[in-house]
Coordinates of C-alpha atoms and ligand atoms in Angstrom, one line a residue:
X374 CA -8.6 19.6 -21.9
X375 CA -8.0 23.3 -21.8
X376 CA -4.3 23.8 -20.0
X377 CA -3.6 27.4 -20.7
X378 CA -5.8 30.1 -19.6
X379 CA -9.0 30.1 -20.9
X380 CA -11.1 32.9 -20.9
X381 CA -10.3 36.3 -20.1
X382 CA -10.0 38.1 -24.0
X383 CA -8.7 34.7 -24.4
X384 CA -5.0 35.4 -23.0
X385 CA -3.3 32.0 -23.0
X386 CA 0.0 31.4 -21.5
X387 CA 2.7 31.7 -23.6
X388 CA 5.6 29.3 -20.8
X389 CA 6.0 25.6 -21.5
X390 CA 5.5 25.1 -18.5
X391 CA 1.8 23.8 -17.4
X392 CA 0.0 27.0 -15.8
X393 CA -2.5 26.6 -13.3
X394 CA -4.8 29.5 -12.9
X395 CA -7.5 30.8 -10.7
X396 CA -11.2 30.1 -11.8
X397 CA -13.1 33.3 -10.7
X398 CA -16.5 33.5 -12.4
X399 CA -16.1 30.7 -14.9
X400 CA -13.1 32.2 -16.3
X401 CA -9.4 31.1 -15.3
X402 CA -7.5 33.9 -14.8
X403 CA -3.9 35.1 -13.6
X404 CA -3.7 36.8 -10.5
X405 CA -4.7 40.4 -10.8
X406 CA -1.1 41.8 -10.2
X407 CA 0.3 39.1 -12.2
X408 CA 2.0 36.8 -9.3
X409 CA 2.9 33.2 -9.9
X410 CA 4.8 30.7 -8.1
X411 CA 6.5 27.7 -9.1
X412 CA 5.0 24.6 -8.5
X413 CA 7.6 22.2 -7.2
X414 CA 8.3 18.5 -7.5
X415 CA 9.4 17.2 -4.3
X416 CA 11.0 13.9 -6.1
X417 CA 12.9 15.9 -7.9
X418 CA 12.8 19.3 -6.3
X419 CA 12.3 21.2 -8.7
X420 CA 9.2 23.1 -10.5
X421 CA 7.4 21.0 -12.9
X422 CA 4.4 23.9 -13.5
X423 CA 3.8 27.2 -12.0
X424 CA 0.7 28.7 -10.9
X425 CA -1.0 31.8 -9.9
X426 CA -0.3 33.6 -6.7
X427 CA -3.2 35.7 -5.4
X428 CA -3.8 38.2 -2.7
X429 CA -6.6 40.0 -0.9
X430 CA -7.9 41.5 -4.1
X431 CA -7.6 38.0 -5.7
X432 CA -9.8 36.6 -3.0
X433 CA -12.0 39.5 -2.6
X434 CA -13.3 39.0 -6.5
X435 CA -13.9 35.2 -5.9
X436 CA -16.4 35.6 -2.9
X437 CA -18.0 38.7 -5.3
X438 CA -18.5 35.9 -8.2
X439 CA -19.6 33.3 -5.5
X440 CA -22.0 36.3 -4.1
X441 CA -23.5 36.8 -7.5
X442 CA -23.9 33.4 -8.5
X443 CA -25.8 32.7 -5.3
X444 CA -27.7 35.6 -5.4
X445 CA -28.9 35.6 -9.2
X446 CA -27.5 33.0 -10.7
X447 CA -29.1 30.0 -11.3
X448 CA -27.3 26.8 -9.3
X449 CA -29.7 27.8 -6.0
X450 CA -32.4 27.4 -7.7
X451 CA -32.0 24.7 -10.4
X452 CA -33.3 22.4 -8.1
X453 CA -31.5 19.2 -6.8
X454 CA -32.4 16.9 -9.9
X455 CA -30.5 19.4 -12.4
X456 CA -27.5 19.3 -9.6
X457 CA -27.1 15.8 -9.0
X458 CA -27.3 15.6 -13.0
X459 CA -24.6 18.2 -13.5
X460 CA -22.3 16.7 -10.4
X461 CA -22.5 13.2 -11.7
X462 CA -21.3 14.7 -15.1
X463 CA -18.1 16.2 -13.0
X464 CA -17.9 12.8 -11.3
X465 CA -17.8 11.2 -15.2
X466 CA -15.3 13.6 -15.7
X467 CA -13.4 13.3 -13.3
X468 CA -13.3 9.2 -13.7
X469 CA -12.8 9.6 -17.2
X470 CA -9.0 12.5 -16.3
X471 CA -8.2 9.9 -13.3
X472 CA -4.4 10.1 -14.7
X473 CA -4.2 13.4 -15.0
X474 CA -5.6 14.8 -11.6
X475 CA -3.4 12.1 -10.0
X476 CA -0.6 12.7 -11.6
X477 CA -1.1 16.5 -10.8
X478 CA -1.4 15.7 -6.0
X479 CA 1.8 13.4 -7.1
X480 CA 4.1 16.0 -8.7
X481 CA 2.3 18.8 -6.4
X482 CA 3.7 16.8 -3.0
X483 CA 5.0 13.3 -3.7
X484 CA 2.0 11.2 -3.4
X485 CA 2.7 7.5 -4.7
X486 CA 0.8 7.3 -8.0
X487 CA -1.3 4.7 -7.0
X488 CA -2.4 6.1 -4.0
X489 CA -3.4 9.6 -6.0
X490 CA -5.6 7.2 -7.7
X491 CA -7.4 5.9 -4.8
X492 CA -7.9 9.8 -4.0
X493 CA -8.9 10.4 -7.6
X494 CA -11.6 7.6 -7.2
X495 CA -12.6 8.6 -3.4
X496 CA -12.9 12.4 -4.8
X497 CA -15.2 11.3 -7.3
X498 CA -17.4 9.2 -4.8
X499 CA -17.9 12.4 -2.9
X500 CA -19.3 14.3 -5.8
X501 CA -21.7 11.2 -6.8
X502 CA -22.4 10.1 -2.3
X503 CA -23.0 14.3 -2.2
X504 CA -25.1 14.8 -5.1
X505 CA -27.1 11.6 -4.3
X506 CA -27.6 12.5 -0.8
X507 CA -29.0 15.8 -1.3
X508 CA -31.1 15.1 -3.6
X509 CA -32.4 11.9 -1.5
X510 CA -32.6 13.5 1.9
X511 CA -35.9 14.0 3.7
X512 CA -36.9 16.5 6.1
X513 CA -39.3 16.8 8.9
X514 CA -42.8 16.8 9.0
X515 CA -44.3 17.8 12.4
X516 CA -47.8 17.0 13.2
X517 CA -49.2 19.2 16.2
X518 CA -52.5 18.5 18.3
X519 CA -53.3 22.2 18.2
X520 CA -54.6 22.4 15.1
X521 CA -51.1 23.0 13.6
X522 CA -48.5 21.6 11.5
X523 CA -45.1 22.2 11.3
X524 CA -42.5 21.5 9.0
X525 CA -38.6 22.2 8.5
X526 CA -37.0 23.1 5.3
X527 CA -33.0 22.8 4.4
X528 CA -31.9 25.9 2.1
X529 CA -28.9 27.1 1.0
X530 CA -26.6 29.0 3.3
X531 CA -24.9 31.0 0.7
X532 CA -21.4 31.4 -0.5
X533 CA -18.8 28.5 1.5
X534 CA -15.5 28.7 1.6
X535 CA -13.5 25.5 2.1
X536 CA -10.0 26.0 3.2
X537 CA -7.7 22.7 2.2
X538 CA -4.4 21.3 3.4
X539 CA -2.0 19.9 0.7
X540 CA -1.7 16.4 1.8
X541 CA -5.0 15.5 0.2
X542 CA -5.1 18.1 -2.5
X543 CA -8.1 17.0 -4.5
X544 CA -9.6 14.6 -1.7
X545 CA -10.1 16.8 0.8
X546 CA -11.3 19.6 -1.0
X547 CA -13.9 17.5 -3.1
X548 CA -15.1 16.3 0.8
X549 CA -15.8 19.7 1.3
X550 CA -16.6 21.7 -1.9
X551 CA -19.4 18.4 -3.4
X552 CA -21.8 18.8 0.1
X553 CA -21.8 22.7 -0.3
X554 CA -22.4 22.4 -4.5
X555 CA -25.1 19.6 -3.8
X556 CA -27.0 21.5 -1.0
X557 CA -27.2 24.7 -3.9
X558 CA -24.3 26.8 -2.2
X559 CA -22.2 28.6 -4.1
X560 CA -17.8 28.0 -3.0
X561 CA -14.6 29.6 -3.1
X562 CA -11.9 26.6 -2.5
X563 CA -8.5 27.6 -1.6
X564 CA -6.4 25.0 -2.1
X565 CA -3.0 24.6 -0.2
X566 CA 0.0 26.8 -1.8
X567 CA 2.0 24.1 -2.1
X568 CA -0.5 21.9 -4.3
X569 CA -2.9 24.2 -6.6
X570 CA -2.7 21.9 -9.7
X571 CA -5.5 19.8 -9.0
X572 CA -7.9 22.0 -8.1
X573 CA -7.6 24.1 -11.0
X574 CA -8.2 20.8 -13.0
X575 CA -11.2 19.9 -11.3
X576 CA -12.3 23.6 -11.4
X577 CA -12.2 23.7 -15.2
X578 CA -13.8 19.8 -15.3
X579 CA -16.8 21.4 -13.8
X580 CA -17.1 23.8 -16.0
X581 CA -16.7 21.6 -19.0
X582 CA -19.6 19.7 -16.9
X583 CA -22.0 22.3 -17.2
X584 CA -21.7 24.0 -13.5
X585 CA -22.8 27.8 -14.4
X586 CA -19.8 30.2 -14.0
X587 CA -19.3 31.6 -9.9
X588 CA -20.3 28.7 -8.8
X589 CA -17.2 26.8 -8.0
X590 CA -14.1 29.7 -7.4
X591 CA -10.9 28.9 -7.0
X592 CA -8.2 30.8 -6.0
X593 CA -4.7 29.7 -5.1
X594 CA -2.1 32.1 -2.4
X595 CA -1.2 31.3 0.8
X596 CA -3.3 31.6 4.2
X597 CA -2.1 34.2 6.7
X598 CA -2.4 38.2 5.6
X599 CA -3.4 37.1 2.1
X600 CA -6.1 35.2 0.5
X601 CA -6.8 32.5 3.2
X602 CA -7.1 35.8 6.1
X603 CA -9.1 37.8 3.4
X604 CA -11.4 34.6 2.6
X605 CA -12.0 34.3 6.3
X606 CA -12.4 38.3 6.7
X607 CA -14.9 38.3 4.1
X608 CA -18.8 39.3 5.4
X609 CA -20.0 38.2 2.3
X610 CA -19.2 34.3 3.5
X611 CA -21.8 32.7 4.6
X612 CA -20.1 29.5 5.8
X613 CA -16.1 28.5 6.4
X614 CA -14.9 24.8 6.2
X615 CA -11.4 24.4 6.9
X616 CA -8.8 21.5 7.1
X617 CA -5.3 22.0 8.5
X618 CA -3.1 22.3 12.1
X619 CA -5.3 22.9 14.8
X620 CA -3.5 26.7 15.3
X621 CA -4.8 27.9 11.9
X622 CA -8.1 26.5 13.3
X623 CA -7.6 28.9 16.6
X624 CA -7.1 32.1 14.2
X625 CA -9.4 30.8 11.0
X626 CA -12.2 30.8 14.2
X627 CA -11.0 34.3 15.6
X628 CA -11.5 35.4 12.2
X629 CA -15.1 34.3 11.6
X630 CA -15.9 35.2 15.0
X631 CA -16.3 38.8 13.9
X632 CA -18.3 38.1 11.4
X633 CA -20.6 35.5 13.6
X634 CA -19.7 33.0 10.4
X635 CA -20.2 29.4 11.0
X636 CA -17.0 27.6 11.0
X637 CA -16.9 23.9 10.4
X638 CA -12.6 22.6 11.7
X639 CA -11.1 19.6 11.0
X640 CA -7.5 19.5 12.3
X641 CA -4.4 18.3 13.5
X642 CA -4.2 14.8 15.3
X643 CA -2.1 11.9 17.6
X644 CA -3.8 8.7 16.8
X645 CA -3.3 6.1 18.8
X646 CA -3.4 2.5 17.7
X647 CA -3.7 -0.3 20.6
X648 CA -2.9 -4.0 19.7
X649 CA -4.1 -6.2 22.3
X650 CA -2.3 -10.0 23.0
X651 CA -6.0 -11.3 21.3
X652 CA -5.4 -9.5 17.7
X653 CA -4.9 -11.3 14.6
X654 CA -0.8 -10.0 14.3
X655 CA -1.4 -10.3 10.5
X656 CA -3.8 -7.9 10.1
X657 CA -2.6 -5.9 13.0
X658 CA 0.6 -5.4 11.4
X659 CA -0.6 -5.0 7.8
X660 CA -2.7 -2.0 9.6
X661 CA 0.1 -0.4 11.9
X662 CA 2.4 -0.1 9.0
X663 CA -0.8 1.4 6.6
X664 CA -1.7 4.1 9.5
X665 CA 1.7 5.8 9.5
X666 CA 3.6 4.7 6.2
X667 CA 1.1 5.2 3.9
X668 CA 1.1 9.1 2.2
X669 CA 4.1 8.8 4.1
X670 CA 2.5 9.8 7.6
X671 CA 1.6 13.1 6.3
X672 CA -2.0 12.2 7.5
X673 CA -4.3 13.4 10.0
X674 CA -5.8 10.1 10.9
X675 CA -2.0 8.7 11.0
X676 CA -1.6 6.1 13.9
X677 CA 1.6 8.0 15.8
X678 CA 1.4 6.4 18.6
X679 CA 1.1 2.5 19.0
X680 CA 0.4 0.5 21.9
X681 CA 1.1 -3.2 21.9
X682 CA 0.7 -5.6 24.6
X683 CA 3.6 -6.8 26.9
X684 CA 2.6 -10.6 25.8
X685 CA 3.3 -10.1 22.0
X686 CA 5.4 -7.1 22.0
X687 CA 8.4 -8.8 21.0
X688 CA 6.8 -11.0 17.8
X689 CA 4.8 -8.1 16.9
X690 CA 8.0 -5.5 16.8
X691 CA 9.9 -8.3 15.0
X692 CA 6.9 -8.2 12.0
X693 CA 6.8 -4.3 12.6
X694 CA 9.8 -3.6 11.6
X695 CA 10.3 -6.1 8.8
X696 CA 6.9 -5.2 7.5
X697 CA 8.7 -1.1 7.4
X698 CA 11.7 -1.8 5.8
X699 CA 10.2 -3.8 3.0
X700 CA 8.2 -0.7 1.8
X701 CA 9.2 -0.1 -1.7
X702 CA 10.6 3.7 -1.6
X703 CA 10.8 4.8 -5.0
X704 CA 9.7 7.3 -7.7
X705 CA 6.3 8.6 -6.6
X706 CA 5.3 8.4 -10.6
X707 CA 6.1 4.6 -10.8
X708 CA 3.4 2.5 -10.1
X709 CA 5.3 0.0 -7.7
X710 CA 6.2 2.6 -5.5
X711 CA 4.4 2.7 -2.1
X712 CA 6.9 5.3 0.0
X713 CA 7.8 8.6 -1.8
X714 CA 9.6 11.9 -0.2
X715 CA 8.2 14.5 2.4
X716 CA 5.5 17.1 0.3
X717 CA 8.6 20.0 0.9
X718 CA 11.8 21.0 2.2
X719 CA 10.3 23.2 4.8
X720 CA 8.3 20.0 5.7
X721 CA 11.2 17.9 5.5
X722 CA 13.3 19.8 8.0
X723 CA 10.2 20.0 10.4
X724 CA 9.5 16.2 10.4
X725 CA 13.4 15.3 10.4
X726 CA 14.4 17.8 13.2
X727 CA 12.3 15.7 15.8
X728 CA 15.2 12.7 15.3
X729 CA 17.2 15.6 17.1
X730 CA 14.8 15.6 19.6
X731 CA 15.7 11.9 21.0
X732 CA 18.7 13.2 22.3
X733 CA 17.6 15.5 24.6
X734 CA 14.1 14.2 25.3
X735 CA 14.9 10.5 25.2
X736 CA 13.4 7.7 22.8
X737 CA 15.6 5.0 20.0
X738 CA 15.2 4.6 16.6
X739 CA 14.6 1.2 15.6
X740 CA 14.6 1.6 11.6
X741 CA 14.5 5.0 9.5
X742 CA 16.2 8.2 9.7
X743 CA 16.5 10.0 6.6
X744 CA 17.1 9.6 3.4
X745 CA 18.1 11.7 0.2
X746 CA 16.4 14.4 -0.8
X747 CA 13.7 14.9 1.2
X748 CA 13.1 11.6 2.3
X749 CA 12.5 10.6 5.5
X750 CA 12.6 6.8 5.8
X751 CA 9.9 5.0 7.5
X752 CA 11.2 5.3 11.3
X753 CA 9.9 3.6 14.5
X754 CA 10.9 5.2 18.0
X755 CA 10.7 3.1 21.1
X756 CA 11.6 3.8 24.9
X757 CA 10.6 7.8 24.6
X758 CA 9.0 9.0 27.5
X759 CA 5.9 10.4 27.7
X760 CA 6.1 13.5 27.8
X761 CA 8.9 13.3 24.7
X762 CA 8.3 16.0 22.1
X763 CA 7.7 12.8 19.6
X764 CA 5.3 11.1 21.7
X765 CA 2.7 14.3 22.1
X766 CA 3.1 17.2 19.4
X767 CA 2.0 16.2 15.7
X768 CA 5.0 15.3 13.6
X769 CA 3.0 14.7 10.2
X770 CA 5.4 12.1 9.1
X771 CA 6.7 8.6 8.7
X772 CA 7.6 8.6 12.6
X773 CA 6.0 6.0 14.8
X774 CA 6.5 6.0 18.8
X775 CA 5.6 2.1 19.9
X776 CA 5.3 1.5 24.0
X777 CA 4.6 -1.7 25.1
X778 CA 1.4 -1.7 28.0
X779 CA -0.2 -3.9 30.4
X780 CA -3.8 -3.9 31.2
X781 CA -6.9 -2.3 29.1
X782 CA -7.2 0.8 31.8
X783 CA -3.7 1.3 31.4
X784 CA -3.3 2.3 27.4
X785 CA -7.0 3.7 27.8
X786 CA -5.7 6.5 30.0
X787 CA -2.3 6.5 27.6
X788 CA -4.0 7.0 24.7
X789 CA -6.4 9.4 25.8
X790 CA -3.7 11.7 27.2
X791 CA -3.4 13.8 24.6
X792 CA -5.0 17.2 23.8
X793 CA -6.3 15.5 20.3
X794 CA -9.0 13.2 19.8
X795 CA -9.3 12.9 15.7
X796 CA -9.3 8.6 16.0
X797 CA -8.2 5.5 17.2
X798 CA -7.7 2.2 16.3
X799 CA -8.1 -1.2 18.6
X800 CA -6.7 -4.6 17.2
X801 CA -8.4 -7.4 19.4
X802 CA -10.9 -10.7 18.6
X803 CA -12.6 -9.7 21.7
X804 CA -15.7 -8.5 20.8
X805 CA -16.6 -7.3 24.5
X806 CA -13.1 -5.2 24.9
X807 CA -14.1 -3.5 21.6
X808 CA -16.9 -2.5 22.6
X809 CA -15.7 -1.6 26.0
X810 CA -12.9 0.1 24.6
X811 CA -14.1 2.1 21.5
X812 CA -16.7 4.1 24.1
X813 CA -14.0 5.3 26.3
X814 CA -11.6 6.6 23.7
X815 CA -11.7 10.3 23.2
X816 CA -11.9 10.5 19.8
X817 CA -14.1 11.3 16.6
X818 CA -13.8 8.0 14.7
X819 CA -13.0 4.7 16.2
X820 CA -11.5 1.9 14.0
X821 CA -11.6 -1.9 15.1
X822 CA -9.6 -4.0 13.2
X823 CA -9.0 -1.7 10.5
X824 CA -8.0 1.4 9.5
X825 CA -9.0 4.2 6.9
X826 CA -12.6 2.6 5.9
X827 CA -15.1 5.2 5.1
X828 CA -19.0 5.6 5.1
X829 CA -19.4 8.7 4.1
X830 CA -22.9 8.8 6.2
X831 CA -20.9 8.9 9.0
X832 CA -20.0 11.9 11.5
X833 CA -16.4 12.6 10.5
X834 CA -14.7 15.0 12.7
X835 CA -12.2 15.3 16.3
X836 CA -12.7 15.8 20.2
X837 CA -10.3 18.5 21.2
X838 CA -7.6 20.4 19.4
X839 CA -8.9 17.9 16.5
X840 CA -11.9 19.8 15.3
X841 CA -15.1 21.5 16.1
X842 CA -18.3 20.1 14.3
X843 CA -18.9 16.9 12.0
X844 CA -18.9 16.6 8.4
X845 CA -20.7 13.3 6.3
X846 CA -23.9 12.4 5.8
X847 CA -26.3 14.6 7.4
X848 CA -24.0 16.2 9.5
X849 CA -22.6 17.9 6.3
X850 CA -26.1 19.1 5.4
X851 CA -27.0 20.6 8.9
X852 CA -23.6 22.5 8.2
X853 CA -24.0 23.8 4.6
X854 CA -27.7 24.5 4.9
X855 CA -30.4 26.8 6.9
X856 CA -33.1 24.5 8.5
X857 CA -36.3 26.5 9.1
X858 CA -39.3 25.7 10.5
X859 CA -42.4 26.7 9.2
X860 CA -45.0 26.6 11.6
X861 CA -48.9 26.6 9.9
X862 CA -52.4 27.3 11.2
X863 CA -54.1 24.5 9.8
X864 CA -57.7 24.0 11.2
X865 CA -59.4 27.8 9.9
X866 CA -63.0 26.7 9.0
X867 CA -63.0 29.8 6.6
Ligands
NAD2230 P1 -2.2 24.5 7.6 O1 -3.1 24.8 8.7 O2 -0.8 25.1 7.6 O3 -2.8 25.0 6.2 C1 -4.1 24.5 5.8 C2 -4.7 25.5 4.8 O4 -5.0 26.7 5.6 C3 -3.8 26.0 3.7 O5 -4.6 26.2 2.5 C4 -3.2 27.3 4.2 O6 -2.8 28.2 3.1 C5 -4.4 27.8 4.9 N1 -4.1 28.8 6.0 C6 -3.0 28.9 6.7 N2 -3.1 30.0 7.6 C7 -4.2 30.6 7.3 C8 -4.9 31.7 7.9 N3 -4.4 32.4 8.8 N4 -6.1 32.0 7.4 C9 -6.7 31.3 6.4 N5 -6.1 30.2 5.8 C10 -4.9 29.8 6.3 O7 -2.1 22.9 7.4 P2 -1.2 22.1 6.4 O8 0.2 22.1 6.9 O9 -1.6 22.5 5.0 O10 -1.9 20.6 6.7 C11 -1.5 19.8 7.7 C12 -2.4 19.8 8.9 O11 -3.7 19.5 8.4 C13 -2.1 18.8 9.9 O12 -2.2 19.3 11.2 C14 -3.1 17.7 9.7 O13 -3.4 16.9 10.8 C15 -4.3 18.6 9.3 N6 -5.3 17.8 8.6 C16 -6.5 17.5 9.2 C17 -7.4 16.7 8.6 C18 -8.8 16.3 9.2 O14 -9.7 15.9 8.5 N7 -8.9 16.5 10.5 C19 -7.2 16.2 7.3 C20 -5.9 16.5 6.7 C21 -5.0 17.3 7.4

């Protein structure tokens, strides 16, 4: 594995330290005015790499290698048997440096090793379910009685840009980047500019896979007046993906509004998780704890708001909160540890100032609080009000708010009143309520009985300030392709 610069006269970095570079046009290169930034470790906060720091121009010469490639170069129209072949290869790749993309999303923001596996594997899938899908996927033919036929074709809609948050570094870009490779686009990914590492690795695995330079771009800065606004800016962008808060969403889509540029958002959320009197407790609580303590809440889909049912509130709170506190906290590197620190200090101080909050607003912590460093411990609020900052805005973090509720209509209209709508999650052995309930919640994904279980067929996405469009399946091919009908005289005797 190359992990100096490669390319460019063949400049390597000369530091100690790891260097993560962009990858413009099969090359990985420093910024072009030489910017880095250090790459910090939040369990021991301090840098373990550094990595290039780009700017307009950085961005600017990405989209003109993704333009290229997609104009002349040969990934549109290779055909989706020489994709899927190439894209598997990644995948193998990708398998075969599992420890060291993992490692990479656990020094970049404190990810417990193991679960940067499960990402590493999950990442993979989506290059092989993508690749697969593509190359699989049937379009329509159209009889007509009028002595027509009509049919539709999916093309590629050009260069993509996919826009990713750092709490799923290589996950969330791979869920983005694989549909838009598979379906013959060429991409710029901008990763997070808090966790570049991965990407860069996964950049230069694809080249090493056989990916014809400009295909997959890369370049690393941070979003607003720099390379994510200049990305966005760009007319030369035929399609924008983005994950992150649901603000960047509101100016990422003012952006590409100027342009008329297809935006695909996935963003912010305030799941709510509803435990009826009916639910196995065991799984219930095994699930709870999973939807807000695992990545340490710094998940979209995190259950922040739980709902239990007055007739097992107390038993369920008394396994809650046992289940919480026996999380082992630990060194995000050691295998055994399922809890590790906030992604960054600036995150830290966000997430911990809502314990001020309780004062003022109301609300009692149960368990948590913070820790060292830039831990905060898992923490479960009860008794906040409603209208409590922690019970409505997005804390992204290990902070839980539980009320207790009485009838099915009641914690329907609680957990729908909210301005998000990314998921939910209903614990009960009642089939009818689950049905029942799942239809009325306002939200993009409904989980009974579980949490976190993916088909990657399905429509993936939020109601509200959670998102605007669907990614998976088909939905990520109606998004990252131009369906056209062609419409054909058929029944000309001469
Ligand atoms: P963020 O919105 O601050 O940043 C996300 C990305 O957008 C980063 O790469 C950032 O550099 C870039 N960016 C920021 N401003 C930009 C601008 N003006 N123009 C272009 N790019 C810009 O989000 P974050 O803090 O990295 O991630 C946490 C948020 O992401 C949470 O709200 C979380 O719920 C959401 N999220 C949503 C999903 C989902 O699938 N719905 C998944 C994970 C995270």
């Amino acid at each position: 594995m190359n992990l100096g610069l490669r390319g460019a006269g063949g400049n390597r970095h000369t530091s100690p330290m790891e260097f993560f570079g962009h990858i413009i046009d099969g090359e990985e290169v420093p910024s072009i005015d030489g910017q880095t930034t250090p790459d910090v470790d939040p369990s021991t906060r301090e840098p373990w790499a550094q990595a290039a720091l780009g700017s307009s121009i950085d961005a600017d010469r990405a989209v003109a290698a993704a333009r290229s490639a997609f104009d002349s170069g040969p990934w549109p129209r290779m055909g989706f048997e020489q994709r899927q072949q190439i894209l598997h290869r990644l995948a193998d790749l990708m398998e075969a440096n599992a420890q060291e993309l993992a490692l990479a999303d656990t020094r970049d923001m404190g990810k417990p090793i193991t679960q940067a596996h499960h990402d590493v594997s999950r990442s993979a899938l989506n290059v092989r379910f993508f690749a697969d899908h593509a190359r699989m996927s049937v379009a329509e033919a159209l009889p007509m009685d009028s002595g027509h036929h009509a049919y539709t074709t999916y093309g590629p809609a050009g260069v993509a840009v996919a826009i990713s948050p750092w709490n799923f570094p290589l996950m969330l870009g791979t869920w983005k980047v694989a549909p838009a490779l598979a379906w013959g686009n060429t991409v710029v990914l901008k990763p997070a500019e808090d966790t570049p590492a991965s990407a860069t690795i996964w950049a230069r695995l694809a080249l090493d896979a056989g990916m014809p330079p400009g295909v997959l771009n890369v370049v690393h800065g941070y979003g607003p007046d720099s390379v994510g606004s200049a990305l966005t800016a760009n007319p030369d962008v035929d399609r924008i993906s983005f994950t992150g808060e649901s603000n960047t969403g509101k100016v990422i889509s003012a952006a590409a509004s100027r342009n008329l540029t297809p935006v695909s958002l996935e963003l912010g959320g305030k799941g709510a998780n509803l435990i009826f009197d009916d639910a196995d407790l065991d799984n219930a609580v095994h699930w709870a704890v999973q939807a807000i303590f695992r990545n340490a809440g710094q998940v979209c889909l995190a259950g922040s708001r739980l709902y239990v049912q007055e007739g097992i509130f107390d038993e369920f709170m008394r396994r809650y909160v046992s289940a919480a506190q026996a999380l082992r906290i630990g060194d995000p590197k050691d295998p055994a540890t399922e809890f590790g620190p906030l992604a960054s200090q600036a995150h830290f101080e966000k997430v911990s100032n809502y314990f001020d909050t309780l004062s003022t607003d109301g609300g009692r912590m149960l368990t948590g609080g913070v820790g060292e460093g830039w831990l905060v411990k898992p923490s479960i609020i009860v008794d906040a009000p409603a209208d409590a900052r922690v019970c409505r805005e997005e804390i992204f973090g290990p902070v839980v708010v539980v009320h207790p509720f009485d009838t099915e209509d009641e914690v329907i209209g609680l957990a729908n009143n909210t301005p998000y709508g990314l998921n939910a999650m209903v614990f009960t052995e009642n089939l009818s309520r689950a049905h029942r309930v799942s239809e009325r919640l306002h939200a993009g994904t409904v989980w009974v009985n579980c949490f976190f279980i993916r088909d990657l067929r399905a429509p993936f996405g939020g109601v509200g300030h959670s998102g605007v469009g669907r990614e998976g399946g088909d939905f990520s091919r109606e998004f990252f392709t131009e369906p056209k009908a062609v419409v054909m005289q058929i029944n000309r005797s001469s």
